[in-house]
Short mmCIF file of C-alpha atoms and ligand atoms in Angstrom, two decimals:
data_model
loop_
_atom_site.label_atom_id
_atom_site.label_comp_id
_atom_site.label_asym_id
_atom_site.label_seq_id
_atom_site.Cartn_x
_atom_site.Cartn_y
_atom_site.Cartn_z
CA MET A 439 0.62 25.66 -1.69
CA PRO A 440 -0.01 27.04 -5.15
CA ALA A 441 0.14 30.67 -4.12
CA PRO A 442 2.30 32.03 -1.31
CA SER A 443 0.40 33.32 1.66
CA THR A 444 0.03 36.99 2.36
CA ARG A 445 2.13 38.13 5.24
CA CYS A 446 2.82 41.73 6.07
CA ALA A 447 4.85 41.51 9.22
CA PRO A 448 8.54 42.31 8.78
CA ARG A 449 9.96 38.84 8.62
CA PRO A 450 13.13 39.56 6.70
CA SER A 451 14.26 36.05 6.07
CA SER A 452 11.39 33.65 6.14
CA CYS A 453 8.15 35.09 4.86
CA ARG A 454 8.81 35.43 1.20
CA PRO A 455 7.43 33.54 -1.71
CA GLY A 456 9.48 30.58 -2.66
CA ARG A 457 9.46 28.90 0.71
CA SER A 458 8.92 25.29 0.09
CA ALA A 459 7.75 22.27 1.94
CA THR A 460 8.83 18.97 0.50
CA PRO A 461 8.82 15.93 2.70
CA ALA A 462 12.05 14.04 3.06
CA PRO A 463 12.69 10.31 3.08
CA GLY A 464 10.43 8.49 5.43
CA SER A 465 7.77 11.16 5.19
CA ARG A 466 4.31 10.28 6.32
CA SER A 467 2.80 11.98 3.31
CA SER A 468 0.00 10.18 1.60
CA ALA A 469 0.92 11.53 -1.81
CA PRO A 470 1.26 8.97 -4.58
CA PRO A 471 4.67 7.48 -5.27
CA ALA A 472 6.95 9.55 -7.44
CA SER A 473 7.44 8.58 -11.02
CA PRO A 474 10.75 8.51 -12.84
CA ALA A 475 12.22 11.86 -13.81
CA THR A 476 13.27 11.66 -17.39
CA PRO A 477 14.29 14.43 -19.75
CA GLY A 478 11.31 15.89 -21.50
CA ARG A 479 8.88 14.96 -18.80
CA ARG A 480 6.05 17.43 -18.53
CA SER A 481 6.58 18.46 -14.92
CA PRO A 482 9.78 17.11 -13.37
CA THR A 483 9.12 18.60 -9.95
CA PRO A 484 11.48 17.98 -7.03
CA PRO A 485 9.37 15.06 -5.78
CA ARG A 486 9.55 13.43 -9.19
CA CYS A 487 13.29 13.95 -9.37
CA THR A 488 14.06 12.83 -5.84
CA GLY A 489 11.45 10.19 -5.16
CA THR A 490 9.86 12.11 -2.30
CA PRO A 491 6.16 12.88 -1.85
CA ALA A 492 4.66 16.21 -2.86
CA SER A 493 4.23 19.44 -0.96
CA PRO A 494 1.57 20.25 1.59
CA PRO A 495 -0.55 23.33 0.91
CA ARG A 496 -0.07 26.53 2.81
CA LEU A 497 -2.99 28.78 3.61
CA PRO A 498 -2.94 32.55 3.92
CA ALA A 499 -3.06 34.22 7.30
CA HIS A 500 -6.14 36.16 6.39
CA PRO A 501 -9.50 34.58 5.74
CA VAL A 502 -10.29 33.66 2.16
CA GLY A 503 -13.78 33.53 0.83
CA PRO A 504 -15.39 30.15 0.42
CA GLY A 505 -15.26 30.44 -3.34
CA ARG A 506 -11.57 31.15 -3.46
CA GLY A 507 -10.84 28.49 -0.93
CA LEU A 508 -12.90 25.85 -2.67
CA ARG A 509 -11.60 26.75 -6.09
CA ARG A 510 -8.17 25.99 -4.72
CA THR A 511 -9.23 22.72 -3.27
CA GLY A 512 -8.71 20.69 -6.41
CA ARG A 513 -5.20 21.94 -6.81
CA LEU A 514 -4.50 21.48 -3.15
CA ARG A 515 -5.62 17.88 -3.27
CA ARG A 516 -3.35 17.14 -6.18
CA ARG A 517 -0.37 18.80 -4.58
CA ALA A 518 -1.04 18.08 -0.99
CA GLY A 519 0.91 16.06 1.44
CA ARG A 520 -0.69 15.38 4.76
CA GLY A 521 -0.71 18.81 6.29
CA HIS A 522 -1.20 22.45 5.75
CA ARG A 523 0.21 25.42 7.45
CA ARG A 524 -1.73 28.18 9.09
CA ASP A 525 0.22 31.44 9.10
CA GLN A 526 -0.69 33.45 12.08
CA LEU A 527 -0.08 37.10 11.46
CA GLN A 528 -3.02 39.35 10.86
CA PRO A 529 -6.78 39.11 10.49
CA VAL A 530 -6.89 40.98 7.20
CA PRO A 531 -4.20 41.78 4.64
CA GLY A 532 -2.26 44.87 5.51
CA ARG A 533 -3.54 45.17 9.04
CA ARG A 534 -1.18 43.91 11.64
CA VAL A 535 -2.31 43.33 15.19
CA PRO A 536 0.68 44.24 17.34
CA ALA A 537 -0.50 42.36 20.42
CA GLY A 538 -1.00 39.06 18.66
CA LEU A 539 -4.14 37.16 17.79
CA LEU A 540 -4.56 34.00 19.83
CA THR A 541 -3.05 35.78 22.84
CA HIS A 542 -4.79 39.12 22.36
CA ALA A 543 -6.41 40.66 25.42
CA ASP A 544 -9.59 41.37 23.43
CA ARG A 545 -11.70 38.24 23.26
CA ALA A 546 -13.30 39.40 20.02
CA VAL A 547 -9.89 39.41 18.33
CA ARG A 548 -9.14 35.94 19.65
CA ASP A 549 -12.53 34.72 18.52
CA ARG A 550 -11.91 35.95 14.97
CA ALA A 551 -8.58 34.15 14.89
CA ILE A 552 -10.14 30.95 16.19
CA ALA A 553 -12.92 31.22 13.61
CA HIS A 554 -10.31 31.36 10.89
CA HIS A 555 -8.80 28.16 12.21
CA ALA A 556 -12.24 26.62 11.87
CA GLU A 557 -12.11 27.58 8.19
CA CYS A 558 -8.70 25.92 7.95
CA VAL A 559 -10.08 22.72 9.43
CA GLU A 560 -12.82 22.79 6.79
CA VAL A 561 -10.15 23.02 4.10
CA MET A 562 -8.36 20.10 5.73
CA ARG A 563 -11.53 18.05 5.49
CA ALA A 564 -12.01 19.03 1.85
CA THR A 565 -8.43 18.22 0.90
CA GLY A 566 -7.78 15.22 3.08
CA SER A 567 -5.04 16.97 5.01
CA THR A 568 -4.46 15.70 8.50
CA ASP A 569 -2.06 18.21 10.03
CA LEU A 570 -2.91 21.78 11.04
CA LYS A 571 0.45 23.41 11.49
CA LEU A 572 0.50 26.54 13.58
CA TRP A 573 3.30 29.05 13.55
CA LEU A 574 2.55 31.77 16.04
CA PRO A 575 4.70 34.89 16.04
CA ASP A 576 2.68 36.53 18.78
CA GLY A 577 4.62 38.23 21.52
CA THR A 578 5.72 41.54 23.02
CA ASN A 579 8.53 43.97 22.39
CA TYR A 580 8.88 45.57 25.82
CA ALA A 581 8.93 44.49 29.43
CA GLY A 582 5.61 45.36 30.99
CA GLN A 583 3.85 45.66 27.65
CA ASP A 584 1.55 42.83 28.63
CA ASP A 585 1.18 40.26 31.36
CA LEU A 586 3.30 37.27 30.35
CA ARG A 587 1.32 34.76 32.35
CA ALA A 588 -2.04 36.09 31.20
CA ARG A 589 -0.88 35.71 27.62
CA GLN A 590 -0.06 32.07 28.22
CA ASP A 591 -3.47 31.54 29.80
CA ARG A 592 -5.18 33.16 26.82
CA LEU A 593 -3.06 31.09 24.44
CA ALA A 594 -3.95 27.90 26.25
CA ASP A 595 -7.64 28.76 25.98
CA SER A 596 -7.39 29.62 22.28
CA LEU A 597 -5.47 26.44 21.50
CA GLN A 598 -8.01 24.40 23.40
CA GLN A 599 -10.79 25.83 21.25
CA ILE A 600 -8.87 25.07 18.07
CA TYR A 601 -8.03 21.59 19.28
CA ALA A 602 -11.71 20.94 19.89
CA LEU A 603 -12.34 21.57 16.18
CA LEU A 604 -10.17 18.66 15.08
CA ASP A 605 -11.42 15.35 13.77
CA PRO A 606 -9.95 12.20 15.32
CA GLU A 607 -7.47 11.73 12.46
CA HIS A 608 -6.27 15.35 12.62
CA ARG A 609 -3.20 16.69 14.42
CA LEU A 610 -2.44 20.18 15.67
CA LEU A 611 1.27 20.84 15.12
CA VAL A 612 2.62 23.72 17.20
CA GLU A 613 5.79 25.42 16.02
CA TYR A 614 8.07 27.50 18.24
CA LYS A 615 10.63 30.18 17.59
CA ILE A 616 13.05 32.07 19.79
CA TYR A 617 12.30 35.50 18.31
CA GLU A 618 10.71 37.46 15.50
CA PRO A 619 8.98 39.71 15.07
CA TYR A 620 8.79 40.20 18.84
CA PHE A 621 12.20 40.67 20.40
CA TYR A 622 11.30 40.78 24.10
CA ALA A 623 9.06 37.77 24.56
CA MET A 624 7.62 35.39 22.05
CA ASP A 625 4.52 33.57 23.25
CA ILE A 626 5.94 30.23 22.04
CA PRO A 627 9.68 30.84 22.15
CA ASP A 628 10.93 27.31 22.68
CA TRP A 629 10.16 23.61 22.51
CA GLY A 630 9.38 23.52 26.22
CA THR A 631 6.55 26.03 25.87
CA SER A 632 5.24 24.26 22.80
CA LEU A 633 5.38 20.93 24.60
CA VAL A 634 3.62 22.28 27.69
CA HIS A 635 0.70 23.42 25.57
CA CYS A 636 0.63 20.19 23.56
CA LEU A 637 0.61 18.07 26.71
CA ALA A 638 -2.31 20.08 28.06
CA LEU A 639 -4.24 19.71 24.80
CA GLY A 640 -3.98 15.97 24.25
CA ASP A 641 -2.41 13.31 22.08
CA GLN A 642 -3.39 15.00 18.82
CA ALA A 643 -1.15 17.99 19.60
CA GLN A 644 2.52 17.72 18.71
CA VAL A 645 5.55 19.96 18.37
CA VAL A 646 7.05 21.26 15.13
CA LEU A 647 10.81 21.63 15.19
CA ASP A 648 12.10 24.25 12.75
CA THR A 649 15.86 23.82 12.71
CA GLY A 650 16.40 27.56 12.27
CA HIS A 651 14.35 28.65 15.26
CA HIS A 652 16.92 28.21 18.01
CA ALA A 653 19.66 30.18 19.69
CA PRO A 654 23.15 29.61 18.32
CA SER A 655 24.84 26.52 19.74
CA THR A 656 21.56 24.88 20.72
CA ASN A 657 21.88 21.11 20.70
CA ILE A 658 18.99 20.45 18.34
CA GLU A 659 19.42 16.70 18.25
CA PHE A 660 18.87 16.65 22.00
CA ILE A 661 15.50 18.32 21.48
CA VAL A 662 14.71 15.81 18.73
CA MET A 663 15.56 12.97 21.09
CA GLN A 664 13.49 14.37 23.95
CA LEU A 665 10.40 15.07 21.85
CA LEU A 666 10.59 11.58 20.34
CA ARG A 667 11.07 10.15 23.80
CA VAL A 668 7.75 11.60 24.95
CA GLY A 669 5.99 10.94 21.66
CA ARG A 670 5.48 14.59 20.73
CA LEU A 671 7.66 15.27 17.70
CA GLY A 672 5.06 15.92 15.02
CA ALA A 673 7.09 17.47 12.22
CA PHE A 674 10.29 19.08 11.05
CA ASP A 675 10.78 22.31 9.20
CA PHE A 676 14.21 21.72 7.73
CA ASN A 677 16.50 24.60 6.81
CA SER A 678 19.98 25.87 7.59
CA ARG A 679 21.07 28.87 9.61
CA ASN A 680 24.26 30.83 10.11
CA TYR A 681 22.87 33.69 12.19
CA GLY A 682 19.11 34.05 12.57
CA ASP A 683 16.28 32.30 10.82
CA ASP A 684 18.23 32.23 7.59
CA ASP A 685 16.10 29.60 5.85
CA LEU A 686 19.00 28.42 3.73
CA ILE A 687 19.28 25.02 2.10
CA VAL A 688 19.17 22.40 4.83
CA GLY A 689 22.58 21.01 5.60
CA ALA A 690 24.33 23.91 3.90
CA ALA A 691 25.98 25.40 6.98
CA ASP A 692 26.39 22.32 9.13
CA PRO A 693 25.88 18.96 7.45
CA PHE A 694 27.19 17.22 10.58
CA GLN A 695 24.33 18.72 12.58
CA LEU A 696 21.82 17.44 10.03
CA PHE A 697 23.44 14.02 10.31
CA ARG A 698 23.24 14.12 14.12
CA ILE A 699 19.55 15.01 13.89
CA MET A 700 18.85 12.14 11.50
CA ASN A 701 20.90 9.87 13.72
CA GLU A 702 18.44 10.51 16.56
CA ILE A 703 15.56 9.84 14.19
CA VAL A 704 17.08 6.53 13.15
CA GLU A 705 18.01 5.64 16.72
CA ALA A 706 14.36 6.08 17.69
CA ASP A 707 13.15 4.20 14.60
CA ALA A 708 11.11 7.26 13.62
CA LEU A 709 11.64 7.32 9.85
CA GLY A 710 8.43 5.59 8.97
CA ARG A 711 5.03 6.82 7.99
CA ALA A 712 2.15 7.44 10.36
CA GLY A 713 0.16 4.35 11.12
CA ASP A 714 3.02 1.92 10.64
CA GLY A 715 3.92 1.89 14.31
CA THR A 716 6.53 4.63 14.18
CA ALA A 717 6.38 8.19 15.46
CA GLY A 718 4.81 9.51 12.27
CA VAL A 719 7.12 12.51 11.97
CA ASN A 720 6.24 14.77 9.04
CA PHE A 721 9.48 15.82 7.30
CA MET A 722 9.22 19.14 5.49
CA LEU A 723 11.39 21.92 4.17
CA ASP A 724 10.81 25.51 5.29
CA GLN A 725 13.26 27.48 3.23
CA CYS A 726 13.65 30.57 1.11
CA HIS A 727 15.62 30.33 -2.09
CA ASN A 728 16.66 33.90 -2.79
CA ILE A 729 19.66 33.82 -5.07
CA GLU A 730 19.73 30.20 -6.15
CA PRO A 731 17.19 28.74 -8.59
CA LYS A 732 14.25 27.58 -6.49
CA ILE A 733 13.55 24.14 -7.89
CA PRO A 734 17.17 22.99 -8.07
CA GLY A 735 17.54 24.48 -4.58
CA GLN A 736 14.73 22.28 -3.36
CA ILE A 737 16.20 19.26 -5.07
CA ARG A 738 19.53 19.93 -3.40
CA SER A 739 17.75 20.25 -0.05
CA VAL A 740 16.06 16.90 -0.46
CA THR A 741 19.25 15.15 -1.53
CA ASN A 742 21.06 16.67 1.48
CA VAL A 743 18.46 15.11 3.78
CA GLN A 744 18.66 11.85 1.88
CA GLU A 745 22.44 11.77 2.29
CA ALA A 746 22.27 12.58 6.00
CA THR A 747 19.63 9.88 6.43
CA ALA A 748 21.68 7.32 4.54
CA LYS A 749 24.70 8.08 6.72
CA ALA A 750 22.61 7.77 9.86
CA LEU A 751 21.37 4.40 8.64
CA LEU A 752 24.99 3.30 8.13
CA VAL A 753 25.93 3.85 11.78
CA ASP A 754 27.02 0.55 13.30
CA ARG A 755 24.47 0.53 16.13
CA ASP A 756 25.91 -2.53 17.79
CA ALA A 757 29.41 -1.05 17.84
CA LEU A 758 28.03 2.28 19.03
CA HIS A 759 26.03 0.82 21.89
CA THR A 760 28.83 -1.52 22.92
CA ALA A 761 31.29 1.35 23.03
CA GLN A 762 28.83 3.48 24.98
CA GLN A 763 28.29 0.74 27.54
CA ALA A 764 32.03 0.19 27.89
CA GLY A 765 32.74 3.87 28.39
CA ASP A 766 34.78 3.88 25.21
CA VAL A 767 34.47 7.56 24.43
CA LEU A 768 36.48 7.62 21.24
CA GLY A 769 35.09 4.32 20.01
CA ALA A 770 31.52 5.56 20.40
CA HIS A 771 32.33 8.86 18.77
CA ALA A 772 34.04 7.05 15.91
CA ALA A 773 30.96 4.94 15.29
CA LEU A 774 29.18 8.15 14.38
CA THR A 775 31.97 9.96 12.59
CA ASP A 776 32.90 6.93 10.49
CA ALA A 777 29.36 6.80 9.16
CA PHE A 778 29.29 10.55 8.61
CA ALA A 779 32.55 10.37 6.63
CA THR A 780 31.14 7.77 4.25
CA ASP A 781 30.39 8.97 0.72
CA VAL A 782 26.85 7.72 0.26
CA ARG A 783 26.21 9.38 -3.09
CA PRO A 784 26.96 6.26 -5.18
CA LEU A 785 24.70 4.22 -2.91
CA LEU A 786 21.86 6.72 -3.29
CA ALA A 787 22.32 6.84 -7.06
CA GLU A 788 22.01 3.07 -7.15
CA LEU A 789 18.94 3.21 -4.94
CA ARG A 790 17.25 5.77 -7.20
CA GLU A 791 17.92 3.70 -10.28
CA SER A 792 16.47 0.65 -8.60
CA ALA A 793 13.35 2.73 -7.97
CA GLY A 794 13.15 3.79 -11.62
CA LEU A 795 14.50 7.28 -10.99
CA HIS A 796 17.38 9.11 -12.61
CA PRO A 797 20.49 8.52 -10.50
CA ASP A 798 21.23 12.25 -10.32
CA PRO A 799 18.12 14.34 -9.53
CA ASN A 800 19.72 17.68 -10.33
CA ALA A 801 21.09 16.42 -13.62
CA ALA A 802 17.68 15.00 -14.46
CA TYR A 803 16.05 18.33 -13.79
CA ALA A 804 18.64 20.31 -15.72
CA ALA A 805 18.24 18.03 -18.71
CA SER A 806 14.46 18.23 -18.60
CA GLY A 807 14.27 21.82 -19.82
CA HIS A 808 11.52 22.44 -17.30
CA GLN A 809 13.12 25.61 -15.94
CA ASP A 810 13.48 27.12 -19.39
CA GLN A 811 9.91 26.18 -20.22
CA LEU A 812 8.66 27.86 -17.06
CA ALA A 813 10.55 31.03 -17.89
CA ALA A 814 9.22 31.04 -21.45
CA ASP A 815 5.65 30.39 -20.35
CA ARG A 816 5.72 33.23 -17.85
CA VAL A 817 7.06 36.00 -20.05
CA GLY A 818 4.80 38.97 -19.55
CA GLY A 819 3.26 37.51 -16.43
CA THR A 820 3.07 38.98 -12.97
CA GLN A 821 5.91 38.24 -10.63
CA ALA A 822 4.94 36.23 -7.59
CA SER A 823 4.84 38.20 -4.38
CA TRP A 824 3.41 38.07 -0.88
CA GLY A 825 0.02 38.84 -2.34
CA ALA A 826 0.18 36.27 -5.11
MN1 MN B 2075 9.00 26.95 10.07
#
């Protein structure tokens, strides 16, 4: 969204300004088609350079007044994809509730949090967004601090009340994360917990898979497969991790993993947009560009996903399935690795040109002078921050 949300909890890697959300190929965003990125263009944003739809807005964790919210609406509509994210940290800026919000033992606290979600749904109606994305870092730090089961019961009740606010075309997307900022027990630590709540809520509730929110060595493509299998994969937050929730450029640490994830997407025919008979997965980035330039970093992220997708589309499915049926271990494995080893960059360049885009998105952006113009325009301005 135009201004980063205010978040005061100590999220060292993933709560800073500069996180982005740009749908990848096959996104279900309803944003208008990208236009060619040519040098000198007024605003050669990553979507315009890469051919992807625009970013969904992101709302602050704390309530905003109607005036502020509505003043933003016009900008949100222009920038919006299909969803917006509700950050779930504290009821007011600077005041953290250590026992969580939607799981808090005090009903009044839960009611305030639910009321804020009602405000978010109003913004969705005003902007045409369809996805309410919930990231919930509620949890406990110590054994015995709270009753684990009671917290799940309270969470189920809170989610039910939020779900009841949705219009028929809306979705509630529930994200999970193994830790942070609570290191004993997160209230939604894994895809299983998220799925259990979504199944209890109804068909409009689906799981968000953030690739950085798992334990090391987790087989993420298995989770992708399983959620697609039961029709509950609502969205991706793409990023790359080496240790914790690093929020690095997707595909940076393990491009083969990104390929394996996209392979499951392709295998399930889930690349398409909502309403066209496919799963309607919303592909987004959830990253933090700290040392690299942010816009080129986003462009690189999108092209990484495009390359992984292209490779997944090149897998010889017939050969793969035949080898699998025959018990040909190496033949089946080779069907994947051969596709992964293919250099798809020339193919993608050709595809972009056929769509009226520059064949090299990063080169197009560099030549545009947009970054220099931004820097010149903002001399003397106030640096963006959590409160921006
Ligand atoms: Mn995320």
